[in-house]
CSV table of C-alpha atoms and ligand atoms in Angstrom, one decimal:
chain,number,residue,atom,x,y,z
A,256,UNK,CA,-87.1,112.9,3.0
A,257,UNK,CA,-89.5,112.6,5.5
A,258,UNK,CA,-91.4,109.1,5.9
A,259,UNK,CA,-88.8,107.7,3.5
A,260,UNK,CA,-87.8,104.7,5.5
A,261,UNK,CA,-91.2,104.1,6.6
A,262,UNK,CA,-92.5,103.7,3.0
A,263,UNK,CA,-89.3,101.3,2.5
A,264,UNK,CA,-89.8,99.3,5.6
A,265,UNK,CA,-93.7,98.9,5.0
A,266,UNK,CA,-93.0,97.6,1.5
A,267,UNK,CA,-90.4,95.6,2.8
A,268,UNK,CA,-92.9,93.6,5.5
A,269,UNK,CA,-95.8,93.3,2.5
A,270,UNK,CA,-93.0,91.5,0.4
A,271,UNK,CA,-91.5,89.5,3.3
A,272,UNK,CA,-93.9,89.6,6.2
A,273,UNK,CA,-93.0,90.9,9.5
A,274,UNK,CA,-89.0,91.6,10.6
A,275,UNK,CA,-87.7,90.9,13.7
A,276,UNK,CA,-87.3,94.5,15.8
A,277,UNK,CA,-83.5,93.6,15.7
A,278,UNK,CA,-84.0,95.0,11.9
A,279,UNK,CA,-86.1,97.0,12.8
A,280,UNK,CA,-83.7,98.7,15.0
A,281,UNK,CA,-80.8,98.3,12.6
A,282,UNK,CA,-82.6,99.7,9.7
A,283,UNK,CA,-83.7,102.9,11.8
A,284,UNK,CA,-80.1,103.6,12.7
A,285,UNK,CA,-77.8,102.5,10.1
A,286,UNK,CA,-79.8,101.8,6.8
A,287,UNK,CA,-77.1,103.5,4.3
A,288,UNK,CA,-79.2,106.3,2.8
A,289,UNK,CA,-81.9,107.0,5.7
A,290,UNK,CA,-80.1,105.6,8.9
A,291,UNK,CA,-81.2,108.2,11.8
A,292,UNK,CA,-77.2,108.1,12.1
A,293,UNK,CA,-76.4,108.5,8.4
A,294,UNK,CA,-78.4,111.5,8.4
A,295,UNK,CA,-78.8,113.6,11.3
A,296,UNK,CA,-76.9,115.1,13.9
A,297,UNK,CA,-78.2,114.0,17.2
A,298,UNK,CA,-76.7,116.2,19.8
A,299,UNK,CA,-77.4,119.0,21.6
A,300,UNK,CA,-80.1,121.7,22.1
A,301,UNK,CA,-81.2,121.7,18.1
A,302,UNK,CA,-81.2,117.5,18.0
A,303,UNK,CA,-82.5,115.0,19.8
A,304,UNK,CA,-80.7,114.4,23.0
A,305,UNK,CA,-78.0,115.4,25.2
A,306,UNK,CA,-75.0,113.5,26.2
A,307,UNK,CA,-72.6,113.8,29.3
A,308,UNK,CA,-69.4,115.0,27.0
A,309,UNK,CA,-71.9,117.5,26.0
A,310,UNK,CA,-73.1,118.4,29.1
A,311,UNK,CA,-69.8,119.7,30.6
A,312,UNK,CA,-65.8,119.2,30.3
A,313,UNK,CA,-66.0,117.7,33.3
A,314,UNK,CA,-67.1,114.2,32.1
A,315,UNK,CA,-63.9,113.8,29.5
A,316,UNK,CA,-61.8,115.2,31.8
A,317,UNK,CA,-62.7,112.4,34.6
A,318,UNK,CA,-62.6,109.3,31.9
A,319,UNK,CA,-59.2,111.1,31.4
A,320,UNK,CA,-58.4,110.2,34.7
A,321,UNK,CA,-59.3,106.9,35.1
A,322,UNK,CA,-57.3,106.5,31.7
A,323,UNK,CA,-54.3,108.0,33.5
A,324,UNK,CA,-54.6,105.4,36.1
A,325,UNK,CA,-55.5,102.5,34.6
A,326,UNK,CA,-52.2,103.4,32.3
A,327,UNK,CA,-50.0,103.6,35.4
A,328,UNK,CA,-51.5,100.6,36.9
A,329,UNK,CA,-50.4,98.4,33.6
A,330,UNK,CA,-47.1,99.7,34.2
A,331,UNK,CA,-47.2,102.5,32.0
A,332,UNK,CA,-47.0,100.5,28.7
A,333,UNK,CA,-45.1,102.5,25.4
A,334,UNK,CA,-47.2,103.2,22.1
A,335,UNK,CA,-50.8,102.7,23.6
A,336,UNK,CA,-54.1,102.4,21.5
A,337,UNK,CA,-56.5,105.1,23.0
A,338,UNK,CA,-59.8,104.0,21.5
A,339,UNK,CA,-62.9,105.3,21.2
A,340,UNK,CA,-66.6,103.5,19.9
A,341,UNK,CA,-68.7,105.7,18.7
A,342,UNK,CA,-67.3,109.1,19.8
A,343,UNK,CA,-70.5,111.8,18.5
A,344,UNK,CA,-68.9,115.0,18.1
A,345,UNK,CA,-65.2,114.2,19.3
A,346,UNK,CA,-65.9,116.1,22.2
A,347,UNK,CA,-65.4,113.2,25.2
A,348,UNK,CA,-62.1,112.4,23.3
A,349,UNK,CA,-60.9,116.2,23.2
A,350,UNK,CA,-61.8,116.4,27.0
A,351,UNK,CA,-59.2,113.5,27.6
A,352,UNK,CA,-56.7,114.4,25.4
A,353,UNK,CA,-56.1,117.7,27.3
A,354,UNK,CA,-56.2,116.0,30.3
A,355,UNK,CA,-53.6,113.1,29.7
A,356,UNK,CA,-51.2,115.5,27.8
A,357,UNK,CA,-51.3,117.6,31.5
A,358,UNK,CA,-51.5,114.4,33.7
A,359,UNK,CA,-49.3,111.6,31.7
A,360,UNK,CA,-47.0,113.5,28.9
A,361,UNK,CA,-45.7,110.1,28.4
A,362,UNK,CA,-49.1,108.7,27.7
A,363,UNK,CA,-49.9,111.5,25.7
A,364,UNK,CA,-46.5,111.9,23.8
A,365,UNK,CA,-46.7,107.8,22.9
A,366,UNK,CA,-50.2,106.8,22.6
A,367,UNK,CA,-52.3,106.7,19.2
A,368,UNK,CA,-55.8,107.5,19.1
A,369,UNK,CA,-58.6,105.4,17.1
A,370,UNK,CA,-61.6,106.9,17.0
A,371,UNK,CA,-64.8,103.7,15.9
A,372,UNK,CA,-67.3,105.4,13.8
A,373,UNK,CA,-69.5,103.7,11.2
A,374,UNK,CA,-71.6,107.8,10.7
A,375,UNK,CA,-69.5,109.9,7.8
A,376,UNK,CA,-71.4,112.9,8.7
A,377,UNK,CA,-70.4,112.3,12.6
A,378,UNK,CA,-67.1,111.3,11.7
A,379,UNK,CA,-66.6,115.4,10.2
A,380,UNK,CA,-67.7,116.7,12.8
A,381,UNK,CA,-65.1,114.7,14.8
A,382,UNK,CA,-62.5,116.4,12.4
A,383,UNK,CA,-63.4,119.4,13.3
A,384,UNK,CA,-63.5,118.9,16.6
A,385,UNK,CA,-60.1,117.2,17.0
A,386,UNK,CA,-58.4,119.7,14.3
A,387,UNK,CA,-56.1,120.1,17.0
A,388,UNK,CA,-54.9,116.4,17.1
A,389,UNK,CA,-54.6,115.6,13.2
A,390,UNK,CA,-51.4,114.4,13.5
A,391,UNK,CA,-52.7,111.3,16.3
A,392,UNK,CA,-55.7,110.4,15.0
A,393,UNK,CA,-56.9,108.3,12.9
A,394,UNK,CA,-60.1,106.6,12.2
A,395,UNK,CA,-61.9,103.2,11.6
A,396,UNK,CA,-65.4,101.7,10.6
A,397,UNK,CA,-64.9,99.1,13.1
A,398,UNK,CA,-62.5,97.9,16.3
A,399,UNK,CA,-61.2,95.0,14.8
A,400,UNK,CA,-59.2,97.6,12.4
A,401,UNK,CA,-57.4,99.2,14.8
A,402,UNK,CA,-54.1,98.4,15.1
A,403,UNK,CA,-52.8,95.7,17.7
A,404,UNK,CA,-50.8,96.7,21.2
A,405,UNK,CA,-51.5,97.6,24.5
A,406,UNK,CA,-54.8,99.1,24.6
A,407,UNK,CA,-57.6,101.8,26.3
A,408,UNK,CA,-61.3,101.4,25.0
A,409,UNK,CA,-64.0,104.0,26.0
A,410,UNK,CA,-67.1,104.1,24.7
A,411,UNK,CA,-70.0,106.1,25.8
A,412,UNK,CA,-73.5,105.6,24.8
A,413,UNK,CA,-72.3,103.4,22.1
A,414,UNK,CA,-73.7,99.9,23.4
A,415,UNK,CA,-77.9,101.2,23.5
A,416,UNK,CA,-77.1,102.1,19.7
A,417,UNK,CA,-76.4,98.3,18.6
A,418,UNK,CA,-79.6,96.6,18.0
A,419,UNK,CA,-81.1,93.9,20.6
A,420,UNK,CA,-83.8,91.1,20.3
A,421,UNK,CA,-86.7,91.4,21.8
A,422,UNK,CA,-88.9,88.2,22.7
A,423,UNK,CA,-92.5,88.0,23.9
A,424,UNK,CA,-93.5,85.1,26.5
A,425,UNK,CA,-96.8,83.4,24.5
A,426,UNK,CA,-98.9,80.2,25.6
A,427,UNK,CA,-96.5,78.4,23.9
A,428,UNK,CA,-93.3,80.3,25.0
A,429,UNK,CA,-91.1,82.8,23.9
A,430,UNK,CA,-91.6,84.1,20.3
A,431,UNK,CA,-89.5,87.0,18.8
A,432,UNK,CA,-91.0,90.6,18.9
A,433,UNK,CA,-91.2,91.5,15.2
A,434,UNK,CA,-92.7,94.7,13.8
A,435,UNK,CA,-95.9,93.9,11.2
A,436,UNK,CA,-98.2,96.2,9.5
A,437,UNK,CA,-101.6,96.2,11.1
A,438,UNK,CA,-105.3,96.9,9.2
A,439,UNK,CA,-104.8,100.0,8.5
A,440,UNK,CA,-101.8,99.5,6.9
A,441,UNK,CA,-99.5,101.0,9.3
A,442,UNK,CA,-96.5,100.2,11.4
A,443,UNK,CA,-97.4,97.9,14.7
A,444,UNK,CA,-95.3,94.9,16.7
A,445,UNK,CA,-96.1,92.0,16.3
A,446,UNK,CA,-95.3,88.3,17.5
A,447,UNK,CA,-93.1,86.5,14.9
A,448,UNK,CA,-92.2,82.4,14.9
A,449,UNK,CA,-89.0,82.8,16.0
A,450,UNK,CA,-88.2,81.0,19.5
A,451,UNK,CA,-85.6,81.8,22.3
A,452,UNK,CA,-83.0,79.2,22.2
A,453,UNK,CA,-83.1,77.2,25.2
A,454,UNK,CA,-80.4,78.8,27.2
A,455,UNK,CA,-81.1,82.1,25.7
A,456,UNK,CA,-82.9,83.1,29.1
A,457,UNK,CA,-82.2,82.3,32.7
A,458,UNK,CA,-84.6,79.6,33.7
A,459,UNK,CA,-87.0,80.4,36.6
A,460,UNK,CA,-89.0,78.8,38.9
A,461,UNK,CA,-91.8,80.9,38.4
A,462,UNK,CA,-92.5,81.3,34.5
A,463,UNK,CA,-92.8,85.0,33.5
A,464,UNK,CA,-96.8,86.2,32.8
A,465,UNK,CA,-98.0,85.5,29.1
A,466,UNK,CA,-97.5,89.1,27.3
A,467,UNK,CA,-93.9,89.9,29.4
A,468,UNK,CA,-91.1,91.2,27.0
A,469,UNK,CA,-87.1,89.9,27.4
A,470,UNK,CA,-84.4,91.3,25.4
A,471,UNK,CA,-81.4,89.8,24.3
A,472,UNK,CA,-78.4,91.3,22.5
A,473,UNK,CA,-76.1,88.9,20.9
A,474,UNK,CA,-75.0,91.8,18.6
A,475,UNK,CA,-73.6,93.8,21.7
A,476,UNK,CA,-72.4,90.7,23.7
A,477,UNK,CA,-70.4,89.3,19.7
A,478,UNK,CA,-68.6,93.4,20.2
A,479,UNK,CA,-68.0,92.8,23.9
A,480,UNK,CA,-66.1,89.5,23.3
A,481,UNK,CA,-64.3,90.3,20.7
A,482,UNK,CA,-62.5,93.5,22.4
A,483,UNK,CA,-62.1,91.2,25.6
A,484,UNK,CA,-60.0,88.9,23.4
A,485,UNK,CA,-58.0,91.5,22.0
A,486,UNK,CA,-57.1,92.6,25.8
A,487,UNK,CA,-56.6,89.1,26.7
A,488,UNK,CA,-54.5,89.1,23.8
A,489,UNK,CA,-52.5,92.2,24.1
A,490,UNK,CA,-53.3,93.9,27.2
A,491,UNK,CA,-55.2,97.0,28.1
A,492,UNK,CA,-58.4,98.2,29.9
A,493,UNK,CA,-62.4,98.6,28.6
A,494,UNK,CA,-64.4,101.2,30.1
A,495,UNK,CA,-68.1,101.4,29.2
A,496,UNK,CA,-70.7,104.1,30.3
A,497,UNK,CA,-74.3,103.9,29.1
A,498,UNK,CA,-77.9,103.9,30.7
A,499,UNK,CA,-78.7,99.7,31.7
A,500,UNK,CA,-79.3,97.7,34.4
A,501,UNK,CA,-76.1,95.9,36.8
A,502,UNK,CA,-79.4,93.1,37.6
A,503,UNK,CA,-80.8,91.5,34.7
A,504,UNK,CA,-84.9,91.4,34.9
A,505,UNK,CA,-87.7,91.5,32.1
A,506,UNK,CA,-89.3,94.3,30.7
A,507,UNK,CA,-89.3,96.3,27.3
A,508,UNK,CA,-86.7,99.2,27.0
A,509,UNK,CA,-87.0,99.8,23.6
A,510,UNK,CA,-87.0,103.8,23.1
A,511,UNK,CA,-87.1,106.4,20.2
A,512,UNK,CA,-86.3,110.4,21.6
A,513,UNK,CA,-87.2,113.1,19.4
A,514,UNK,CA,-86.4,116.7,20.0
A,515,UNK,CA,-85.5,115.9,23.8
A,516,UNK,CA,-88.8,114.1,23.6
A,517,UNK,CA,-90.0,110.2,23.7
A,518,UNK,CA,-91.2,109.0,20.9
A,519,UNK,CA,-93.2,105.6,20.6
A,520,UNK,CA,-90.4,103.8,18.5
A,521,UNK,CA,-92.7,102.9,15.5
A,522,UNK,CA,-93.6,106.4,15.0
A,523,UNK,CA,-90.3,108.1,12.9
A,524,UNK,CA,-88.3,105.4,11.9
A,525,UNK,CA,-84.9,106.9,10.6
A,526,UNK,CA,-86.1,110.6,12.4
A,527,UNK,CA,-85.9,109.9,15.9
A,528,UNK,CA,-83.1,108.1,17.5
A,529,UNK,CA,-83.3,104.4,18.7
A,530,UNK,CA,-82.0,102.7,21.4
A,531,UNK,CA,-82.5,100.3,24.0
A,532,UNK,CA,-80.9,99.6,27.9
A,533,UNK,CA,-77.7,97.7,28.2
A,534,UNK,CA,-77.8,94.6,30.1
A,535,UNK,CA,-74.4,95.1,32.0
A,536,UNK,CA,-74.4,91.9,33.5
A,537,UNK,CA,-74.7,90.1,29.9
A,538,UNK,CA,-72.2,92.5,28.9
A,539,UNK,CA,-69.8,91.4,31.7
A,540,UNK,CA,-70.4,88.1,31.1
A,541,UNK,CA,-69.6,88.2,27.2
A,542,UNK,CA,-66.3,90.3,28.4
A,543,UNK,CA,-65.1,87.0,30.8
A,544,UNK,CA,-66.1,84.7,27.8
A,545,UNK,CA,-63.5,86.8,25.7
A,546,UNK,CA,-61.1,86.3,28.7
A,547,UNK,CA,-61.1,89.4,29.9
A,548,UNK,CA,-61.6,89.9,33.8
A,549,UNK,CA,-64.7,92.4,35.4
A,550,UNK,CA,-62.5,94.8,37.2
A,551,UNK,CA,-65.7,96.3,38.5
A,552,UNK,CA,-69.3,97.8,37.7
A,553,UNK,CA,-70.6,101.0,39.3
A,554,UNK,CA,-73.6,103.8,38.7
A,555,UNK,CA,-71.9,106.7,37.1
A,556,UNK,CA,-72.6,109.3,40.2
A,557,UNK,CA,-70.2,107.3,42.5
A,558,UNK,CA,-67.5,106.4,39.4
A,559,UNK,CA,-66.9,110.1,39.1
A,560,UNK,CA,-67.4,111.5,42.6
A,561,UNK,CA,-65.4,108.7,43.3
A,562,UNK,CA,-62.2,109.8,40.5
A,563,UNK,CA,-62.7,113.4,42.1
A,564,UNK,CA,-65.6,115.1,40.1
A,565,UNK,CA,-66.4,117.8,43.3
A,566,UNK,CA,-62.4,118.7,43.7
A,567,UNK,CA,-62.3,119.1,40.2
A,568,UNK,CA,-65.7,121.1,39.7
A,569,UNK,CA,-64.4,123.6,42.3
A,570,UNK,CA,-61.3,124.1,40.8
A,571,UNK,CA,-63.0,124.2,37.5
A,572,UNK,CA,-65.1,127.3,38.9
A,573,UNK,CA,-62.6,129.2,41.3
A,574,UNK,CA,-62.3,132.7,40.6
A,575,UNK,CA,-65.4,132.9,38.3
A,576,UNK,CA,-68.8,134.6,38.3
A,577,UNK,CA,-71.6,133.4,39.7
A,578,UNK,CA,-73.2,132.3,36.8
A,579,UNK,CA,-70.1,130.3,35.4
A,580,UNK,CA,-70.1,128.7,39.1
A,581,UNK,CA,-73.7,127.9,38.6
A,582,UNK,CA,-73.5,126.5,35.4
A,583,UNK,CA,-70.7,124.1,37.2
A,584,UNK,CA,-73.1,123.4,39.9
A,585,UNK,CA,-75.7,122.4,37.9
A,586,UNK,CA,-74.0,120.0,35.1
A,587,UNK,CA,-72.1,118.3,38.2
A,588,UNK,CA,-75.5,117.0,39.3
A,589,UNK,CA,-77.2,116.7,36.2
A,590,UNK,CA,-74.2,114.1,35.9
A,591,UNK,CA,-73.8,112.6,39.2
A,592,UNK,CA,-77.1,113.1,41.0
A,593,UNK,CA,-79.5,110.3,41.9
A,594,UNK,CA,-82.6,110.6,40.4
A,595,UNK,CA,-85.6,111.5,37.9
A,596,UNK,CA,-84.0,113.9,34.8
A,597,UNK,CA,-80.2,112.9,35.8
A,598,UNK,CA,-77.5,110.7,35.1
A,599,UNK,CA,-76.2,109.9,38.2
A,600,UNK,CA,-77.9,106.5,39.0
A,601,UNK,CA,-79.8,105.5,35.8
A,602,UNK,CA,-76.3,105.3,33.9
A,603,UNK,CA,-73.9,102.6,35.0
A,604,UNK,CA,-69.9,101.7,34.1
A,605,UNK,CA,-68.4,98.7,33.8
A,606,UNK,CA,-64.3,98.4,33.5
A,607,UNK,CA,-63.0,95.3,32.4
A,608,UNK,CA,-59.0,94.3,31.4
A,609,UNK,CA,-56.9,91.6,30.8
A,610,UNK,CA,-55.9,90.6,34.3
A,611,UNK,CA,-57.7,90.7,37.1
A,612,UNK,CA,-56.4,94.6,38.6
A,613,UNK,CA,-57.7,96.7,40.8
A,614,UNK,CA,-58.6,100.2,39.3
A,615,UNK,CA,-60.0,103.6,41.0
A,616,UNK,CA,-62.7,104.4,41.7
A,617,UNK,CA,-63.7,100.6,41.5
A,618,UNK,CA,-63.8,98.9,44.8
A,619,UNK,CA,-63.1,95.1,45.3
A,620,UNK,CA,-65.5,92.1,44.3
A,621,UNK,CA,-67.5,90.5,47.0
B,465,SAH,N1,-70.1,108.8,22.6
B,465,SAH,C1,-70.8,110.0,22.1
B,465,SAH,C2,-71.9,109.6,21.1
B,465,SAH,C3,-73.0,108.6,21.5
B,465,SAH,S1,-74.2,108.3,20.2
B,465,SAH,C4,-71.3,110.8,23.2
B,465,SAH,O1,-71.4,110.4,24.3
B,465,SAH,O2,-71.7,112.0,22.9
B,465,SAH,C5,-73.6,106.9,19.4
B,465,SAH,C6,-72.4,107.0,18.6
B,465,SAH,O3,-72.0,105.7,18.1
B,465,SAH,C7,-72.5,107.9,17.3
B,465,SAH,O4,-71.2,108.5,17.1
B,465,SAH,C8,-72.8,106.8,16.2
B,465,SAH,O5,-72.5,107.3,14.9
B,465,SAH,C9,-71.9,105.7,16.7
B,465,SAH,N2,-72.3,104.4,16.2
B,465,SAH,C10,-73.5,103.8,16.2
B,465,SAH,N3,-73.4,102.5,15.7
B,465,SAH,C11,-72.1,102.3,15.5
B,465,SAH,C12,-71.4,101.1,15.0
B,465,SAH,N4,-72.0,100.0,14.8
B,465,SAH,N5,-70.0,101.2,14.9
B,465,SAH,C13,-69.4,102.4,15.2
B,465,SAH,N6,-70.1,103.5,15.7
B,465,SAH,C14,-71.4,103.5,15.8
């Protein structure tokens, strides 16, 4: 019902006061009857956004690759856990089953897929979608439930979907970001008296201007750690793909899209979907405290020109019409170009496993 979840959440802040946007956030996307991922579908030309799986086969088929590799590179381990957070509509995970059961029958003939996935109404479309692969896989609510052993994480666009904190630098220093109700009774942020811990923010030399927004997210970084000690523990390789920063800074990334369209976040809560940029250096940083090892970071153009996207484009479009070839042409930069409206720099992977490996496309450390 439209407006539902606004009514709640106002009613909620005149009983309680303001919430921090961390609730905010959580309420919008996973509140049990009028989450935005409870109750839509998100993808494609009829939802709200678009995501690379969706975009073209291409982008599966490449994680496939690097899965292929980083597989060999552990010595091409029996009975592997291919897991997925978050996986949408299935359609990443059906891109890479194809290609491992072509590149690594072994992989393919052994492995056991997990598919993370907290949305009911996502998780039947993943059914559908992977129809094909009833017998393999299986799903979960959360990682922690999926079974130990040797293992492969993906996740794409998962991490800007799990809430963050967001603190505002006052006279008096930093506050938490909450969300309030202003005069007119309607939704508006708002400073609440929560501080930063001390070491909750890198100290500077020059103290950020009164007014500047930091975000935290301790909720990401707890998810990070705890799959960093399961690889620790039992081997196997992260790979995460999601629009962030590799450098830290300040600045507010909190965003709502609606019908391919931003949305000021306060606007639709529950109707648009919510998200926020992933800090990939805090993220690395949670994975080494997990004792895991940062096999590399890289913007998502050069991590899949670098596993072979252009080879594989043109093979992908050899012997087709022009407009097939086109089609090719134009999903291959939407993904890997540079630049305003694509993916290529404004996304960014990190890889992270167990010991400290060299994987392709990554290059070494400085
Ligand atoms: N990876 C997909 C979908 C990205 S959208 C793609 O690239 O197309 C985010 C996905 O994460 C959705 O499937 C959503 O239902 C799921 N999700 C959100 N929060 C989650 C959580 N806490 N645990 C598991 N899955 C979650």
């Amino acid at each position: 019902m439209t407006g539902a979840l606004r009514d709640r959440i106002k009613a909620l802040i005149d009983a309680t006061g303001p919430i921090p946007v961390s609730q905010y956030f959580a309420m919008c996307l996973a509140d049990p009857e009028h989450g935005y991922y409870r109750t839509h579908e998100p993808f494609g030309r009829s939802g709200d956004f678009v995501t690379a799986p969706e975009i073209s086969q291409l982008f599966g088929e490449m994680i496939g690759i690097f899965l292929v590799g980083a597989w060999h590179a552990h010595g091409s381990p029996r009975s592997p856990r291919l897991v997925e957070l978050g996986p949408g509509r299935g359609t990443m995970m059906a891109d890479i089953l194809r290609v491992v059961e072509k590149l690594a029958p072994d992989l393919y003939g052994t492995a056991s897929v997990h598919l993370v996935e907290t949305s009911e109404q996502l998780r039947a479309v993943q059914e559908r979608t992977l129809a094909g692969y009833a017998g393999t896989v299986r799903w979960h609510t959360a990682w922690e439930d999926v079974p130990d052993g040797f293992t492969l994480v993906v996740a794409n666009e998962f991490f800007d979907a799990i809430p963050i904190r967001q603190f505002v630098r006052t006279k008096d220093g930093f506050r938490e970001r909450a969300v309030g109700l202003d005069a007119g009774g309607d939704l508006c942020f708002t400073v609440g008296a929560a501080t930063l811990e001390p070491d909750g923010w890198p100290e500077r030399e020059d103290p950020l201007p009164e007014g500047t927004i930091i975000e935290i997210a301790p909720a990401r970084e707890a998810i990070m750690e705890g799959l960093a000690g399961r690889l620790a523990g039992t081997g196997g390789v992260a790979l995460v793909i999601d629009y962030g920063h590799l450098v830290p800074g300040p600045g507010d990334t909190l965003q709502a899209l609606k019908e391919h369209v931003y949305d000021p976040p306060l606007a639709h809560p529950g109707e648009a979907d919510l998200t926020s940029h992933v800090d990939f250096a805090a993220l690395g940083d949670a994975a080494a405290r997990g004792g895991a090892h940062v096999v590399g970071t890289a913007c998502q153009g050069d991590f899949l020109l670098g596993l072979g996207l252009l080879e594989r484009a043109g093979r992908l479009g050899s012997g087709k019409g022009l407009a097939v070839q086109d089609a090719i042409r134009q999903a291959v930069e939407r993904l890997a170009a540079p630049g305003v409206g694509h993916m290529g720099e404004l996304f960014k992977v990190l890889a992270v496993a167990h010991a400290p490996i060299m994987l392709t496309p990554f290059r070494p450390r400085d």
